Amino acid sequence: MTDSKRNTPHATGRPVRSRWWKLGYSLWLALNIIVAVGLICSSYAGVFNPAEVTGAGIVGMTLPGWSGVAVFLTVFNLIWWRRTSLLLIMAMLVCAKPLWYFCPLNLPPGKLSPEEAERSFTLLTYNTLGLMDQESQPGPNRTLEYILDQDADIVCIQELYFVSESESLGVSAEQVATLHKRYPYIVFTKSQCVMSKYPVSALHVDYYEPDTRGGDFAAYRIDVDGHLISVFNCHFQSIGLTGEDKQLYTSITDGHANRNSVGEVSNHLLAKLMHANQRRARQIEMIGRYIKHYGGENVIVCGDFNDVPDCFGLRRLAEFNLKEVYPQVGFGPMITYNANRFYFRIDHVLYRGCFKAHSMVRGSLKSSDHYPLTTTFVFND
């Protein structure tokens, strides 16, 4: 057979591919398969209890990375290898619900009608870092000023033991006086606080159980215009990074760490993450018992979950007929933690009852290591 015959197209009209082309395509196909599997595993890692399946929570944290790569490869495939694109498109369809929880695409809610505004109330949840300002900005306390400016009807705060005039924190007597005038009902429980324009009664929550230590929780019954709402203010187990951990992590993300440091920090962080995930799983079960006991028809669960969208904890709370607010009203991925380069949405609001979520607004203030979240609810007709 002559060389010219070997290089001619097949009878089907398709050109003969070289072995190098076939090898390259096989590697590209393998990459797509790996990304598809990674996307599916990270999307459904929240199905598994981290207290029983070690590492499940960590796999769930990788969803943003897998989804970003999957979108990039899909666009590339649609241009060059359309058949290959079907693999990732099918994987994304399989993961549609978890991907929506991570990156919802809702239309803007629009303004409340006058009738809806009469039936609405707002709730602000905020991990305030004890009113400290991580950017050390001068002037009045920026965190407290933001809370006053938002003028939410109910404010659920994590990491706040008291509010009083303080020169070191920049808290002025005027701010304290305005706060107490604005919110006649203020309840502190360990490091949790609720400030409300509506009557509040504290509910007993025993968070000192051995398996659930490391978190902080409070529960309240709030009478909003005749509607009794059980509100659970939560601060679940964090990974507890030390100053040294943060410095090493920063050096790695800057590309200034050696191999030994990378391995050391990776193993150290993974161990902390797994331990924290296991603690949070137990804490979720405890909160579930209190929701079942105190809940009633109207329930709001909010706060610093220290965990990502569609995690085990949020899936477990969904079994109590609780709906997460952001997937219903949000648009695009959201970040609520702004420090140490751990950019995730770890603050959440869930609810059930005779009202619906209208909108959620994330503040941009960086005085705390968390961004504040303000949710508007509207009672049903």
CSV table of C-alpha atoms in Angstrom, one decimal:
chain,number,residue,atom,x,y,z
A,1,MET,CA,0.0,0.0,0.0
A,2,THR,CA,1.4,3.4,-1.0
A,3,ASP,CA,1.8,6.3,1.5
A,4,SER,CA,-0.8,8.3,-0.3
A,5,LYS,CA,-3.4,5.5,0.3
A,6,ARG,CA,-2.5,5.3,4.0
A,7,ASN,CA,-3.2,9.1,4.5
A,8,THR,CA,-6.5,9.2,2.6
A,9,PRO,CA,-9.7,9.4,4.5
A,10,HIS,CA,-11.8,6.3,5.4
A,11,ALA,CA,-14.7,5.3,3.3
A,12,THR,CA,-16.9,7.2,5.7
A,13,GLY,CA,-15.2,10.5,4.9
A,14,ARG,CA,-13.6,10.8,8.3
A,15,PRO,CA,-9.8,11.6,8.3
A,16,VAL,CA,-7.4,9.0,9.7
A,17,ARG,CA,-6.2,10.2,13.2
A,18,SER,CA,-2.6,9.8,14.2
A,19,ARG,CA,-1.7,7.8,17.3
A,20,TRP,CA,-0.6,11.1,19.0
A,21,TRP,CA,-4.0,12.6,18.3
A,22,LYS,CA,-5.7,9.6,19.8
A,23,LEU,CA,-3.4,9.7,22.8
A,24,GLY,CA,-4.1,13.4,23.4
A,25,TYR,CA,-7.9,12.8,23.0
A,26,SER,CA,-7.8,9.9,25.4
A,27,LEU,CA,-6.0,12.1,28.0
A,28,TRP,CA,-8.5,14.9,27.4
A,29,LEU,CA,-11.4,12.5,27.8
A,30,ALA,CA,-9.9,11.1,31.0
A,31,LEU,CA,-9.6,14.7,32.4
A,32,ASN,CA,-13.3,15.2,31.6
A,33,ILE,CA,-14.3,12.0,33.3
A,34,ILE,CA,-12.2,13.0,36.4
A,35,VAL,CA,-13.9,16.4,36.6
A,36,ALA,CA,-17.4,14.8,36.1
A,37,VAL,CA,-16.7,12.4,39.0
A,38,GLY,CA,-15.3,15.1,41.2
A,39,LEU,CA,-18.3,17.3,40.5
A,40,ILE,CA,-20.8,14.6,41.4
A,41,CYS,CA,-18.9,13.5,44.5
A,42,SER,CA,-18.5,17.0,45.9
A,43,SER,CA,-22.2,17.8,45.0
A,44,TYR,CA,-23.5,14.9,47.1
A,45,ALA,CA,-20.9,14.7,49.8
A,46,GLY,CA,-23.5,16.4,52.1
A,47,VAL,CA,-25.6,13.2,52.0
A,48,PHE,CA,-23.1,11.5,54.3
A,49,ASN,CA,-22.8,12.2,58.0
A,50,PRO,CA,-19.1,13.4,58.6
A,51,ALA,CA,-19.3,11.8,62.0
A,52,GLU,CA,-19.7,8.4,60.2
A,53,VAL,CA,-18.0,9.0,56.9
A,54,THR,CA,-14.6,10.6,57.5
A,55,GLY,CA,-13.7,13.3,55.0
A,56,ALA,CA,-17.2,13.8,53.5
A,57,GLY,CA,-17.4,17.4,54.7
A,58,ILE,CA,-14.0,18.2,53.1
A,59,VAL,CA,-15.1,16.8,49.8
A,60,GLY,CA,-18.2,19.0,49.9
A,61,MET,CA,-16.0,22.1,50.3
A,62,THR,CA,-14.4,21.4,46.9
A,63,LEU,CA,-17.6,22.0,44.9
A,64,PRO,CA,-16.7,25.5,43.8
A,65,GLY,CA,-13.5,24.3,42.3
A,66,TRP,CA,-15.0,21.4,40.5
A,67,SER,CA,-17.9,23.4,39.2
A,68,GLY,CA,-15.6,26.2,37.9
A,69,VAL,CA,-13.4,23.7,36.0
A,70,ALA,CA,-16.5,21.9,34.7
A,71,VAL,CA,-17.9,25.1,33.2
A,72,PHE,CA,-14.6,25.9,31.6
A,73,LEU,CA,-14.2,22.5,30.0
A,74,THR,CA,-17.7,22.4,28.8
A,75,VAL,CA,-17.3,25.7,27.0
A,76,PHE,CA,-14.0,24.5,25.5
A,77,ASN,CA,-15.6,21.2,24.4
A,78,LEU,CA,-18.6,22.9,22.8
A,79,ILE,CA,-16.1,24.7,20.5
A,80,TRP,CA,-13.7,21.8,19.8
A,81,TRP,CA,-15.2,18.4,20.8
A,82,ARG,CA,-19.0,18.6,21.1
A,83,ARG,CA,-19.5,14.9,21.8
A,84,THR,CA,-17.2,15.2,24.8
A,85,SER,CA,-19.2,18.1,26.2
A,86,LEU,CA,-22.2,15.8,26.7
A,87,LEU,CA,-20.3,14.1,29.5
A,88,LEU,CA,-20.0,17.2,31.7
A,89,ILE,CA,-23.4,18.5,30.7
A,90,MET,CA,-25.0,15.3,31.9
A,91,ALA,CA,-22.9,15.5,35.1
A,92,MET,CA,-24.1,19.1,35.7
A,93,LEU,CA,-27.7,18.0,35.2
A,94,VAL,CA,-27.3,15.2,37.7
A,95,CYS,CA,-25.9,17.9,40.1
A,96,ALA,CA,-28.5,20.5,39.3
A,97,LYS,CA,-29.9,20.9,42.8
A,98,PRO,CA,-26.6,21.1,44.7
A,99,LEU,CA,-25.2,23.5,42.0
A,100,TRP,CA,-28.3,25.7,42.4
A,101,TYR,CA,-27.8,25.8,46.2
A,102,PHE,CA,-24.3,26.9,45.5
A,103,CYS,CA,-25.0,29.3,42.7
A,104,PRO,CA,-28.8,30.1,42.4
A,105,LEU,CA,-29.9,32.2,39.4
A,106,ASN,CA,-33.1,33.9,40.7
A,107,LEU,CA,-34.5,37.1,39.1
A,108,PRO,CA,-34.3,40.2,41.3
A,109,PRO,CA,-37.2,40.1,43.8
A,110,GLY,CA,-38.3,43.7,43.2
A,111,LYS,CA,-39.8,46.1,45.7
A,112,LEU,CA,-42.4,45.1,48.2
A,113,SER,CA,-45.9,46.3,47.5
A,114,PRO,CA,-47.4,48.6,50.2
A,115,GLU,CA,-49.6,45.6,51.4
A,116,GLU,CA,-46.5,43.3,51.6
A,117,ALA,CA,-44.5,45.9,53.4
A,118,GLU,CA,-47.2,46.0,56.1
A,119,ARG,CA,-46.8,42.2,56.5
A,120,SER,CA,-43.0,42.1,56.4
A,121,PHE,CA,-40.2,42.0,59.0
A,122,THR,CA,-36.5,41.9,58.6
A,123,LEU,CA,-33.8,39.7,60.3
A,124,LEU,CA,-30.1,40.5,60.5
A,125,THR,CA,-27.6,37.7,61.3
A,126,TYR,CA,-24.1,38.8,62.0
A,127,ASN,CA,-20.9,37.2,63.5
A,128,THR,CA,-19.5,40.5,64.9
A,129,LEU,CA,-16.1,39.3,66.1
A,130,GLY,CA,-16.8,40.8,69.5
A,131,LEU,CA,-17.2,44.3,67.9
A,132,MET,CA,-13.5,44.3,67.1
A,133,ASP,CA,-12.5,45.9,63.8
A,134,GLN,CA,-10.0,43.7,61.9
A,135,GLU,CA,-9.1,46.7,59.7
A,136,SER,CA,-8.5,49.0,62.7
A,137,GLN,CA,-10.5,51.9,61.3
A,138,PRO,CA,-10.8,55.0,63.5
A,139,GLY,CA,-14.0,56.6,64.5
A,140,PRO,CA,-17.3,55.1,65.9
A,141,ASN,CA,-17.5,51.4,66.0
A,142,ARG,CA,-18.3,50.4,62.4
A,143,THR,CA,-20.0,47.1,63.2
A,144,LEU,CA,-22.4,48.7,65.7
A,145,GLU,CA,-23.0,51.6,63.3
A,146,TYR,CA,-23.9,49.1,60.5
A,147,ILE,CA,-26.4,47.4,62.8
A,148,LEU,CA,-28.0,50.7,63.6
A,149,ASP,CA,-28.1,51.8,60.0
A,150,GLN,CA,-29.8,48.6,58.9
A,151,ASP,CA,-32.5,49.0,61.4
A,152,ALA,CA,-33.6,45.4,61.2
A,153,ASP,CA,-36.5,44.3,63.3
A,154,ILE,CA,-34.6,41.3,64.7
A,155,VAL,CA,-30.8,41.1,65.0
A,156,CYS,CA,-29.2,37.7,65.8
A,157,ILE,CA,-25.5,38.2,66.7
A,158,GLN,CA,-22.8,35.6,67.2
A,159,GLU,CA,-19.6,36.4,69.2
A,160,LEU,CA,-20.9,39.2,71.3
A,161,TYR,CA,-20.8,39.0,75.1
A,162,PHE,CA,-22.1,42.6,76.0
A,163,VAL,CA,-22.5,46.1,74.5
A,164,SER,CA,-21.2,49.0,76.6
A,165,GLU,CA,-19.2,52.1,76.0
A,166,SER,CA,-15.6,51.2,75.1
A,167,GLU,CA,-12.8,53.4,74.0
A,168,SER,CA,-10.7,50.5,72.7
A,169,LEU,CA,-13.6,49.2,70.6
A,170,GLY,CA,-14.7,52.7,69.5
A,171,VAL,CA,-18.2,52.1,71.1
A,172,SER,CA,-19.6,55.5,72.0
A,173,ALA,CA,-22.2,56.2,74.7
A,174,GLU,CA,-24.4,57.6,72.0
A,175,GLN,CA,-24.3,54.3,70.1
A,176,VAL,CA,-25.2,52.3,73.2
A,177,ALA,CA,-28.1,54.7,74.0
A,178,THR,CA,-29.4,54.6,70.4
A,179,LEU,CA,-29.2,50.8,70.4
A,180,HIS,CA,-31.2,50.4,73.6
A,181,LYS,CA,-33.8,52.9,72.4
A,182,ARG,CA,-34.1,51.1,69.1
A,183,TYR,CA,-34.2,47.6,70.6
A,184,PRO,CA,-36.2,47.4,73.8
A,185,TYR,CA,-35.7,43.6,74.0
A,186,ILE,CA,-32.0,42.5,74.2
A,187,VAL,CA,-31.0,39.0,75.4
A,188,PHE,CA,-27.4,37.8,75.9
A,189,THR,CA,-26.7,34.1,76.2
A,190,LYS,CA,-23.0,33.2,76.5
A,191,SER,CA,-21.6,34.7,73.3
A,192,GLN,CA,-25.0,34.9,71.5
A,193,CYS,CA,-27.2,37.9,71.5
A,194,VAL,CA,-30.6,38.8,70.1
A,195,MET,CA,-31.9,42.4,69.7
A,196,SER,CA,-35.5,42.8,68.9
A,197,LYS,CA,-38.2,45.4,68.4
A,198,TYR,CA,-40.7,42.7,69.3
A,199,PRO,CA,-41.2,40.9,72.7
A,200,VAL,CA,-38.6,38.1,73.3
A,201,SER,CA,-38.5,35.3,75.7
A,202,ALA,CA,-35.4,33.1,76.0
A,203,LEU,CA,-35.8,29.3,75.6
A,204,HIS,CA,-33.5,26.9,77.5
A,205,VAL,CA,-30.8,25.3,75.3
A,206,ASP,CA,-28.2,23.1,77.0
A,207,TYR,CA,-25.2,23.2,74.8
A,208,TYR,CA,-22.8,21.8,77.3
A,209,GLU,CA,-23.3,18.2,76.2
A,210,PRO,CA,-19.8,16.5,75.8
A,211,ASP,CA,-20.3,15.6,72.2
A,212,THR,CA,-21.4,19.1,71.2
A,213,ARG,CA,-19.0,21.4,72.9
A,214,GLY,CA,-17.2,23.9,70.7
A,215,GLY,CA,-20.4,25.5,69.4
A,216,ASP,CA,-22.7,28.2,70.9
A,217,PHE,CA,-26.4,28.3,70.5
A,218,ALA,CA,-29.4,30.2,71.8
A,219,ALA,CA,-33.1,30.0,71.2
A,220,TYR,CA,-35.9,32.6,71.6
A,221,ARG,CA,-39.6,32.9,71.2
A,222,ILE,CA,-40.4,36.2,69.5
A,223,ASP,CA,-43.9,37.6,69.1
A,224,VAL,CA,-44.0,39.4,65.8
A,225,ASP,CA,-47.4,41.2,65.5
A,226,GLY,CA,-49.2,38.2,67.1
A,227,HIS,CA,-47.1,35.6,65.2
A,228,LEU,CA,-45.0,33.5,67.5
A,229,ILE,CA,-41.7,32.6,65.9
A,230,SER,CA,-39.1,30.2,67.4
A,231,VAL,CA,-35.7,31.6,66.5
A,232,PHE,CA,-32.5,29.6,66.8
A,233,ASN,CA,-29.3,31.6,66.8
A,234,CYS,CA,-26.4,29.3,66.0
A,235,HIS,CA,-22.6,29.3,66.0
A,236,PHE,CA,-21.4,25.9,65.0
A,237,GLN,CA,-17.9,24.5,65.5
A,238,SER,CA,-15.1,26.3,63.6
A,239,ILE,CA,-11.9,24.7,62.5
A,240,GLY,CA,-10.1,26.8,65.1
A,241,LEU,CA,-7.1,28.1,63.2
A,242,THR,CA,-4.3,29.4,65.3
A,243,GLY,CA,-2.2,32.5,64.4
A,244,GLU,CA,0.6,30.1,63.2
A,245,ASP,CA,-1.9,28.1,61.1
A,246,LYS,CA,-3.1,31.3,59.4
A,247,GLN,CA,0.5,32.5,58.7
A,248,LEU,CA,1.5,29.1,57.2
A,249,TYR,CA,-1.7,29.0,55.1
A,250,THR,CA,-1.1,32.6,53.8
A,251,SER,CA,2.5,31.7,52.9
A,252,ILE,CA,1.3,28.7,50.9
A,253,THR,CA,-1.3,30.7,49.0
A,254,ASP,CA,1.3,33.3,48.3
A,255,GLY,CA,3.6,30.6,46.9
A,256,HIS,CA,6.3,31.2,49.4
A,257,ALA,CA,6.3,28.0,51.3
A,258,ASN,CA,8.6,25.0,50.8
A,259,ARG,CA,7.3,21.4,50.2
A,260,ASN,CA,7.6,20.4,53.8
A,261,SER,CA,5.5,23.4,54.9
A,262,VAL,CA,2.9,22.6,52.3
A,263,GLY,CA,2.6,19.0,53.5
A,264,GLU,CA,2.6,19.9,57.2
A,265,VAL,CA,-0.1,22.6,56.8
A,266,SER,CA,-2.2,20.4,54.5
A,267,ASN,CA,-2.2,17.5,57.0
A,268,HIS,CA,-2.8,19.8,59.9
A,269,LEU,CA,-5.7,21.7,58.3
A,270,LEU,CA,-7.3,18.5,57.0
A,271,ALA,CA,-7.2,17.0,60.5
A,272,LYS,CA,-8.8,20.1,62.0
A,273,LEU,CA,-11.5,20.2,59.2
A,274,MET,CA,-12.4,16.6,59.8
A,275,HIS,CA,-12.7,17.0,63.5
A,276,ALA,CA,-14.8,20.2,63.1
A,277,ASN,CA,-17.1,18.5,60.6
A,278,GLN,CA,-17.7,15.6,63.1
A,279,ARG,CA,-18.4,18.1,65.9
A,280,ARG,CA,-20.8,20.1,63.7
A,281,ALA,CA,-22.7,16.9,62.7
A,282,ARG,CA,-23.4,16.2,66.4
A,283,GLN,CA,-24.3,19.8,67.1
A,284,ILE,CA,-26.8,19.7,64.2
A,285,GLU,CA,-28.5,16.6,65.7
A,286,MET,CA,-28.7,18.5,69.1
A,287,ILE,CA,-30.3,21.6,67.4
A,288,GLY,CA,-32.7,19.3,65.6
A,289,ARG,CA,-34.0,17.9,68.9
A,290,TYR,CA,-34.6,21.5,70.2
A,291,ILE,CA,-36.4,22.4,66.9
A,292,LYS,CA,-38.6,19.4,67.4
A,293,HIS,CA,-39.3,20.3,71.0
A,294,TYR,CA,-39.7,24.1,70.8
A,295,GLY,CA,-40.3,24.8,67.1
A,296,GLY,CA,-44.0,24.9,66.4
A,297,GLU,CA,-45.3,26.2,63.1
A,298,ASN,CA,-42.9,29.2,62.7
A,299,VAL,CA,-39.2,28.6,62.9
A,300,ILE,CA,-36.1,30.5,61.8
A,301,VAL,CA,-32.6,29.0,62.2
A,302,CYS,CA,-29.7,31.4,61.4
A,303,GLY,CA,-26.1,32.2,62.2
A,304,ASP,CA,-22.5,31.1,61.5
A,305,PHE,CA,-22.7,27.5,60.4
A,306,ASN,CA,-19.0,27.3,59.6
A,307,ASP,CA,-20.0,25.1,56.7
A,308,VAL,CA,-20.7,25.4,53.0
A,309,PRO,CA,-24.0,25.3,51.0
A,310,ASP,CA,-25.8,21.9,50.8
A,311,CYS,CA,-23.6,20.5,53.6
A,312,PHE,CA,-24.8,17.6,55.8
A,313,GLY,CA,-26.0,20.1,58.4
A,314,LEU,CA,-28.2,22.0,56.0
A,315,ARG,CA,-29.5,18.8,54.5
A,316,ARG,CA,-30.3,17.5,58.0
A,317,LEU,CA,-32.2,20.7,58.9
A,318,ALA,CA,-34.2,20.3,55.6
A,319,GLU,CA,-35.7,17.2,57.1
A,320,PHE,CA,-37.5,19.5,59.6
A,321,ASN,CA,-39.2,21.2,56.7
A,322,LEU,CA,-36.8,24.1,56.9
A,323,LYS,CA,-36.0,25.9,53.7
A,324,GLU,CA,-32.7,27.8,53.1
A,325,VAL,CA,-33.3,31.4,52.1
A,326,TYR,CA,-30.5,32.2,49.7
A,327,PRO,CA,-31.2,29.5,47.1
A,328,GLN,CA,-34.8,30.9,46.9
A,329,VAL,CA,-33.9,34.5,46.4
A,330,GLY,CA,-30.2,34.9,45.6
A,331,PHE,CA,-28.2,35.2,42.4
A,332,GLY,CA,-24.8,33.8,41.9
A,333,PRO,CA,-22.3,32.4,44.4
A,334,MET,CA,-22.0,34.3,47.7
A,335,ILE,CA,-19.1,34.7,50.1
A,336,THR,CA,-19.9,35.5,53.8
A,337,TYR,CA,-16.4,34.9,55.3
A,338,ASN,CA,-13.8,37.4,54.3
A,339,ALA,CA,-10.6,36.5,56.2
A,340,ASN,CA,-7.7,34.1,55.9
A,341,ARG,CA,-8.5,33.4,52.3
A,342,PHE,CA,-11.2,30.9,53.2
A,343,TYR,CA,-13.8,32.4,50.8
A,344,PHE,CA,-17.0,30.5,51.4
A,345,ARG,CA,-20.7,31.1,52.2
A,346,ILE,CA,-20.8,29.7,55.7
A,347,ASP,CA,-23.5,31.9,57.2
A,348,HIS,CA,-27.1,30.8,56.5
A,349,VAL,CA,-30.7,31.5,57.2
A,350,LEU,CA,-33.4,28.8,57.1
A,351,TYR,CA,-37.1,29.0,57.9
A,352,ARG,CA,-40.6,27.5,57.9
A,353,GLY,CA,-44.0,28.7,58.7
A,354,CYS,CA,-46.7,31.2,57.7
A,355,PHE,CA,-44.2,33.6,56.0
A,356,LYS,CA,-41.9,33.5,53.0
A,357,ALA,CA,-38.5,34.9,52.2
A,358,HIS,CA,-38.6,37.9,49.9
A,359,SER,CA,-34.9,38.9,49.7
A,360,MET,CA,-31.5,38.6,51.2
A,361,VAL,CA,-28.8,41.3,51.2
A,362,ARG,CA,-25.2,40.7,52.1
A,363,GLY,CA,-23.4,43.7,53.5
A,364,SER,CA,-19.9,44.6,52.3
A,365,LEU,CA,-18.5,45.8,55.7
A,366,LYS,CA,-15.2,44.1,56.6
A,367,SER,CA,-14.9,45.2,60.2
A,368,SER,CA,-15.7,41.6,61.2
A,369,ASP,CA,-14.3,38.5,59.5
A,370,HIS,CA,-17.9,37.7,58.5
A,371,TYR,CA,-20.2,39.7,56.3
A,372,PRO,CA,-23.7,40.6,57.7
A,373,LEU,CA,-26.8,39.1,56.1
A,374,THR,CA,-30.2,40.8,56.2
A,375,THR,CA,-33.3,38.8,55.2
A,376,THR,CA,-36.8,40.3,54.5
A,377,PHE,CA,-39.7,38.0,55.3
A,378,VAL,CA,-43.3,38.6,54.4
A,379,PHE,CA,-46.2,36.9,56.2
A,380,ASN,CA,-48.8,35.1,54.1
A,381,ASP,CA,-52.1,36.8,53.4
